[in-house]
């Protein structure tokens, strides 16, 4: 087996091995922990190797079972996939350590240590599948493992939120499956590259359009776009926050990823006026409705949850504009959003740990008590709202530039207006949690930052690490933007991808 | 690298402040003033070269993929603002250290102050519009933190937010303008744009670009109708008002206008909009200042008025007007910075800022009085202060303006008279007369709080006396950069008895008249409720609650918490989008063929379908959970039968198993389930609509799909290879374990996880969770 194929299969199978090992170590949560620590690091290392290879060779293809190209299952990693995998892996590592201190019950720990890796496997698989049905399978893995993680502990409110999450996602899977059926009926294949060629030769028949709608809806639910985002805010009380923020952050990005993948490789929309309009509308409404949702909330986590929806709109905007620059903007924005939003969630978790609440009414005085935490929050919050020179600004800037250059000034206007309301809703948190004095009847469980760091060492460490990463990407974004541009170029000029997968 | 290092140095206080304050809590801020001092010294050296005609530029690669390098530029314009920023930086650092000496949050204050100073230094040194914007937004951010410094007061927090939202709103317009300009001109570098203004002028969007950029400048420099944030920003501590809101940040808009003036100043839009907005702001600010009795409000409104003057002058755009604008920037900074510090001293030591309460402070606060008197004389334009020079050239420019010169002169005269009146009030009235009874017993401020006002007001005097030696050479180069032609700036203190000198004297006389009647004017204003007039601010005040109202309403609608609503919306969206793309997409729908193909129903098929339909109706209408479960089972069995009829026995078997298990499991737990919730008939009927639509569309899609020929390549490949290559006779089995073995691995994993989930739900309780 070649080196490339070895690392590609490792990055998929490492989490599976970790999960199985931890199943055998059931009852010994310390040992499971160490296995986990080892494997999250290993996964990140191998992901980095994959990333490096795609930089050098532009694509790695694994033909599982070595059947004729396109007839068996193909796994394919291009710059886009490799970037997504590396990002997911990094986030999984951070969330793993962040969640370290959350559980006390032994059986919950045992379960978490196993299922977490199934989740990681599902994520990795989804980012490398070059086959629609295979993608469906990874979606199932993702859905079931996130269901188990969401219900850990089994409180009633938790189950209620998770039930909605599962019901909506099962509906999404059904629609996905129906779409696969239609595509198979039209093209006789479920391989994305082969289906792409076959659809080309059908020449944008109306039925192909209809088939694409199934994917739009199904993936749109995953990505939490308007008007399909309901599952996302419903999961906010599923907690623990380390897990819910990881799942929510990555599940939506899987959705965005498959939307980009499908609507460039299989069914390119850049020439398809109807779909461009539909995507533009979705992007605009997602941005607006999401940010309004955030402005209306008065709970730390809920504000952040609705923000995710709003920010997905920016990524869809990139896809809707459709030029390589726009998609690069969307991808950079995606990276920015994952880092910044996760950090904000993690910070809200820390605040919750020391102040015992997520409600803005009951919180306050954090700036006076923990200035360093306030600084860390402010960096991420202003990055989110796109204050230069932080990450969000670069994303916003690239998208605006791409939009103006493509003549889509309407969507640019919406995106800029939304960023003002985003600022407004983030200052709401800053105002109530950090500036306002601590209200009567509330108190902090620790009194200084160093005490906080002593009580929750790995949570604090993870938040600090993420902040450093955010600052790094903010001040030295060039490499990331260049990478995003290459990835975007590659998916927009789909022939290289298709030829590599089909070995033509 | 030199300029970059200077910019970095100007930010360094943000990191050093906690350390320095750790060393010496009392003198930390004063120690930090070394940073602006070094920068000021460096700027002075640079200035000598600039006066000799040099321009410095450096480029350090940064984000090449966006065409954004760290381009810095020192020319006549930037060096002038740089000296203003760093010079006042020194004074303000020392002043703030004394002003906040008892404040526990002092180190944090200096963090934000340094952040602000760095942003401002970066802004004026930027050699590219995008880089300028980066620093521009940072000034808004640091201003937010500084206005909200007393963050435990709600008013502070609200004012900080308001200032930021207004300036960031303008910033967003400006960003759009910059992006558009970059897209059309192909560059955002200032040297390239100045060298070749045609790059921009040829753009078809030129007027849009200009309006967008102006929005940024107008919000930042508090032009009507965006001015209202500035008086509210007076919630900030005095050093912040003196530094950000009179001498530097609010002039960033003026700086931007000066920067882009060589490109745009010939456009009719520029020469009409700027004088109109600036002129109106000038008069409006002056009148509002006269109506106010809070010293800080008076200063804020006169600042608005002064900013209006600068915008108006840049809009007039003649050589003389541009020179007047730059002279006035300096004069205003010197006297207004002083006055804000003076008012800070009075507020600090006497406990009030109400002009009606204050009087006779001269004895208690002699040095403060000296500074106030010097600054007030400069503000009113008395000989030989620098303010006089500025007023002369201002009148000259107004008289010389190409259109509307009488109106302009009259407006300037009104503003000048009000300025003079208020100068008398601040420089004379509150210091003379009887010693009033005040909230605090007034005494002189400490040395740290006197240094700033005395030095700044002293320069106001010196600048007038030595105008030909100091101000002229510097401002000569500054204004040459702004109007991009080489012309001579002639500044002298004494022009002789000209018409303009007469006008100057008349202004002072009118000012005295206004001073005499000010109380009556204020009384009238109070009676007409003019001083509390919110004006454009009411738009802001109404916008926020209505935004929240809309936001709450739409969120209640979409995030209703009812799963069935979510399902309805999702399926309706699916149906609607399919209808949309089918109707407007390419190609047509083969309606005629949909039902014409080979539909040969067999009787047993019909029987099964009828049974399923009956079960369906039952499951919808039943009130009993058991009936619902059994009827759903029947539907499932029917589906399995259909699979069987159409030659898929293996799929049918699987389906039978699943349905059986489901029914058995449900019946087992039936009595443990909570009460069956009865959904009202009305709701059920309403839900039927999307359900039927969804079903109809699915059927339609299937019928349509039936028209197309499916390629059999995959089937053929599986058939050919399953025995030969995979050694299996049952193709379905081979597909499952070999052709698509990875899928099966995934599905097995799903089952495994599901088993863990069941275990988790049944067995695992007790997890420590906080806060929900």
mmCIF file of C-alpha atoms in Angstrom, chain A residues 171-318:
data_model
loop_
_atom_site.group_PDB
_atom_site.id
_atom_site.type_symbol
_atom_site.label_atom_id
_atom_site.label_comp_id
_atom_site.label_asym_id
_atom_site.label_seq_id
_atom_site.Cartn_x
_atom_site.Cartn_y
_atom_site.Cartn_z
ATOM 1 C CA UNK A 171 -36.244 13.468 8.211
ATOM 2 C CA UNK A 172 -33.157 14.997 6.619
ATOM 3 C CA UNK A 173 -31.670 11.547 6.069
ATOM 4 C CA UNK A 174 -34.887 10.373 4.450
ATOM 5 C CA UNK A 175 -34.827 13.271 2.037
ATOM 6 C CA UNK A 176 -31.150 12.589 1.365
ATOM 7 C CA UNK A 177 -31.945 8.969 0.587
ATOM 8 C CA UNK A 178 -34.755 9.992 -1.730
ATOM 9 C CA UNK A 179 -32.325 12.299 -3.492
ATOM 10 C CA UNK A 180 -29.804 9.494 -3.895
ATOM 11 C CA UNK A 181 -32.588 7.394 -5.391
ATOM 12 C CA UNK A 182 -33.437 10.068 -7.930
ATOM 13 C CA UNK A 183 -29.795 10.622 -8.833
ATOM 14 C CA UNK A 184 -29.294 6.893 -9.259
ATOM 15 C CA UNK A 185 -32.404 6.715 -11.409
ATOM 16 C CA UNK A 186 -31.116 9.522 -13.595
ATOM 17 C CA UNK A 187 -27.456 8.593 -13.865
ATOM 18 C CA UNK A 188 -27.103 4.968 -12.833
ATOM 19 C CA UNK A 189 -24.378 5.779 -10.324
ATOM 20 C CA UNK A 190 -23.927 7.118 -6.821
ATOM 21 C CA UNK A 191 -20.320 8.118 -7.294
ATOM 22 C CA UNK A 192 -20.169 11.907 -7.116
ATOM 23 C CA UNK A 193 -17.697 12.350 -9.952
ATOM 24 C CA UNK A 194 -19.485 9.916 -12.236
ATOM 25 C CA UNK A 195 -22.860 11.404 -11.377
ATOM 26 C CA UNK A 196 -21.452 14.839 -12.140
ATOM 27 C CA UNK A 197 -20.426 13.774 -15.635
ATOM 28 C CA UNK A 198 -23.706 11.994 -16.245
ATOM 29 C CA UNK A 199 -25.725 15.031 -15.144
ATOM 30 C CA UNK A 200 -23.631 17.200 -17.457
ATOM 31 C CA UNK A 201 -24.580 15.051 -20.391
ATOM 32 C CA UNK A 202 -28.256 15.303 -19.404
ATOM 33 C CA UNK A 203 -27.822 19.026 -19.815
ATOM 34 C CA UNK A 204 -29.604 20.615 -16.877
ATOM 35 C CA UNK A 205 -32.844 18.792 -17.367
ATOM 36 C CA UNK A 206 -35.617 19.884 -15.044
ATOM 37 C CA UNK A 207 -35.534 16.547 -13.284
ATOM 38 C CA UNK A 208 -31.870 17.065 -12.446
ATOM 39 C CA UNK A 209 -32.892 20.355 -10.881
ATOM 40 C CA UNK A 210 -35.559 18.592 -8.857
ATOM 41 C CA UNK A 211 -33.076 15.952 -7.735
ATOM 42 C CA UNK A 212 -30.718 18.674 -6.591
ATOM 43 C CA UNK A 213 -33.449 20.172 -4.417
ATOM 44 C CA UNK A 214 -33.483 17.021 -2.281
ATOM 45 C CA UNK A 215 -29.814 17.515 -1.557
ATOM 46 C CA UNK A 216 -30.268 21.190 -0.979
ATOM 47 C CA UNK A 217 -32.909 20.509 1.667
ATOM 48 C CA UNK A 218 -31.186 17.578 3.291
ATOM 49 C CA UNK A 219 -27.761 19.213 3.457
ATOM 50 C CA UNK A 220 -29.394 22.506 4.288
ATOM 51 C CA UNK A 221 -30.876 20.964 7.409
ATOM 52 C CA UNK A 222 -27.429 19.754 8.437
ATOM 53 C CA UNK A 223 -25.925 23.155 7.728
ATOM 54 C CA UNK A 224 -28.776 24.842 9.625
ATOM 55 C CA UNK A 225 -29.741 27.316 6.926
ATOM 56 C CA UNK A 226 -32.997 29.218 6.794
ATOM 57 C CA UNK A 227 -35.687 27.884 7.027
ATOM 58 C CA UNK A 228 -34.298 24.531 8.124
ATOM 59 C CA UNK A 229 -32.231 25.439 11.174
ATOM 60 C CA UNK A 230 -34.631 24.472 13.958
ATOM 61 C CA UNK A 231 -32.623 21.592 15.326
ATOM 62 C CA UNK A 232 -29.703 23.839 16.159
ATOM 63 C CA UNK A 233 -31.104 26.193 18.787
ATOM 64 C CA UNK A 234 -33.016 23.232 20.220
ATOM 65 C CA UNK A 235 -29.767 21.496 21.145
ATOM 66 C CA UNK A 236 -28.529 24.325 23.348
ATOM 67 C CA UNK A 237 -29.816 22.754 26.538
ATOM 68 C CA UNK A 238 -28.540 19.325 25.697
ATOM 69 C CA UNK A 239 -25.155 20.118 27.274
ATOM 70 C CA UNK A 240 -22.437 19.406 28.382
ATOM 71 C CA UNK A 241 -21.265 22.425 26.512
ATOM 72 C CA UNK A 242 -17.941 20.961 25.390
ATOM 73 C CA UNK A 243 -19.805 18.314 23.440
ATOM 74 C CA UNK A 244 -22.723 20.331 22.181
ATOM 75 C CA UNK A 245 -20.455 23.065 20.884
ATOM 76 C CA UNK A 246 -18.254 20.552 19.100
ATOM 77 C CA UNK A 247 -21.175 18.719 17.545
ATOM 78 C CA UNK A 248 -23.027 21.865 16.580
ATOM 79 C CA UNK A 249 -19.927 23.545 15.178
ATOM 80 C CA UNK A 250 -18.860 20.556 13.143
ATOM 81 C CA UNK A 251 -22.268 19.204 12.133
ATOM 82 C CA UNK A 252 -23.162 22.523 10.540
ATOM 83 C CA UNK A 253 -19.784 22.679 8.826
ATOM 84 C CA UNK A 254 -20.261 19.161 7.476
ATOM 85 C CA UNK A 255 -23.495 20.522 6.040
ATOM 86 C CA UNK A 256 -21.762 23.504 4.472
ATOM 87 C CA UNK A 257 -18.995 21.246 3.194
ATOM 88 C CA UNK A 258 -21.365 18.841 1.461
ATOM 89 C CA UNK A 259 -23.331 21.740 0.009
ATOM 90 C CA UNK A 260 -20.137 23.121 -1.486
ATOM 91 C CA UNK A 261 -19.020 19.681 -2.634
ATOM 92 C CA UNK A 262 -22.339 18.707 -4.179
ATOM 93 C CA UNK A 263 -23.135 22.031 -5.798
ATOM 94 C CA UNK A 264 -19.729 22.348 -7.420
ATOM 95 C CA UNK A 265 -18.672 18.813 -8.341
ATOM 96 C CA UNK A 266 -21.962 17.001 -8.903
ATOM 97 C CA UNK A 267 -24.356 19.776 -9.782
ATOM 98 C CA UNK A 268 -22.496 23.041 -10.413
ATOM 99 C CA UNK A 269 -24.757 25.993 -9.774
ATOM 100 C CA UNK A 270 -22.511 28.763 -11.047
ATOM 101 C CA UNK A 271 -24.246 28.633 -14.442
ATOM 102 C CA UNK A 272 -27.666 27.740 -13.075
ATOM 103 C CA UNK A 273 -29.613 30.961 -12.565
ATOM 104 C CA UNK A 274 -32.537 29.486 -10.609
ATOM 105 C CA UNK A 275 -30.308 27.788 -8.101
ATOM 106 C CA UNK A 276 -28.114 30.853 -7.737
ATOM 107 C CA UNK A 277 -31.180 32.893 -6.860
ATOM 108 C CA UNK A 278 -32.397 30.247 -4.420
ATOM 109 C CA UNK A 279 -28.999 30.142 -2.742
ATOM 110 C CA UNK A 280 -28.785 33.928 -2.592
ATOM 111 C CA UNK A 281 -32.158 34.082 -0.888
ATOM 112 C CA UNK A 282 -31.221 31.319 1.514
ATOM 113 C CA UNK A 283 -27.968 33.087 2.340
ATOM 114 C CA UNK A 284 -29.653 36.435 2.941
ATOM 115 C CA UNK A 285 -32.453 35.053 5.073
ATOM 116 C CA UNK A 286 -30.116 32.815 7.025
ATOM 117 C CA UNK A 287 -27.925 35.768 7.918
ATOM 118 C CA UNK A 288 -30.818 38.011 8.879
ATOM 119 C CA UNK A 289 -33.056 35.536 10.678
ATOM 120 C CA UNK A 290 -30.127 34.098 12.576
ATOM 121 C CA UNK A 291 -28.853 37.414 13.819
ATOM 122 C CA UNK A 292 -32.357 38.566 14.756
ATOM 123 C CA UNK A 293 -32.716 35.358 16.687
ATOM 124 C CA UNK A 294 -29.502 36.154 18.517
ATOM 125 C CA UNK A 295 -30.568 39.719 19.248
ATOM 126 C CA UNK A 296 -33.805 38.462 20.776
ATOM 127 C CA UNK A 297 -32.203 36.064 23.255
ATOM 128 C CA UNK A 298 -31.117 36.681 26.798
ATOM 129 C CA UNK A 299 -29.100 33.560 27.437
ATOM 130 C CA UNK A 300 -25.381 33.337 26.795
ATOM 131 C CA UNK A 301 -25.572 30.023 24.960
ATOM 132 C CA UNK A 302 -28.735 30.804 23.021
ATOM 133 C CA UNK A 303 -27.246 34.014 21.624
ATOM 134 C CA UNK A 304 -24.224 32.062 20.479
ATOM 135 C CA UNK A 305 -26.379 29.308 18.968
ATOM 136 C CA UNK A 306 -28.387 31.696 16.840
ATOM 137 C CA UNK A 307 -25.180 33.363 15.744
ATOM 138 C CA UNK A 308 -24.037 30.106 14.227
ATOM 139 C CA UNK A 309 -27.114 30.150 12.021
ATOM 140 C CA UNK A 310 -26.447 33.704 10.964
ATOM 141 C CA UNK A 311 -22.842 32.996 10.138
ATOM 142 C CA UNK A 312 -23.707 29.953 8.062
ATOM 143 C CA UNK A 313 -25.428 32.484 5.822
ATOM 144 C CA UNK A 314 -22.069 34.064 5.012
ATOM 145 C CA UNK A 315 -20.712 30.709 3.873
ATOM 146 C CA UNK A 316 -23.775 30.075 1.713
ATOM 147 C CA UNK A 317 -23.291 33.561 0.325
ATOM 148 C CA UNK A 318 -19.848 32.507 -0.892
#
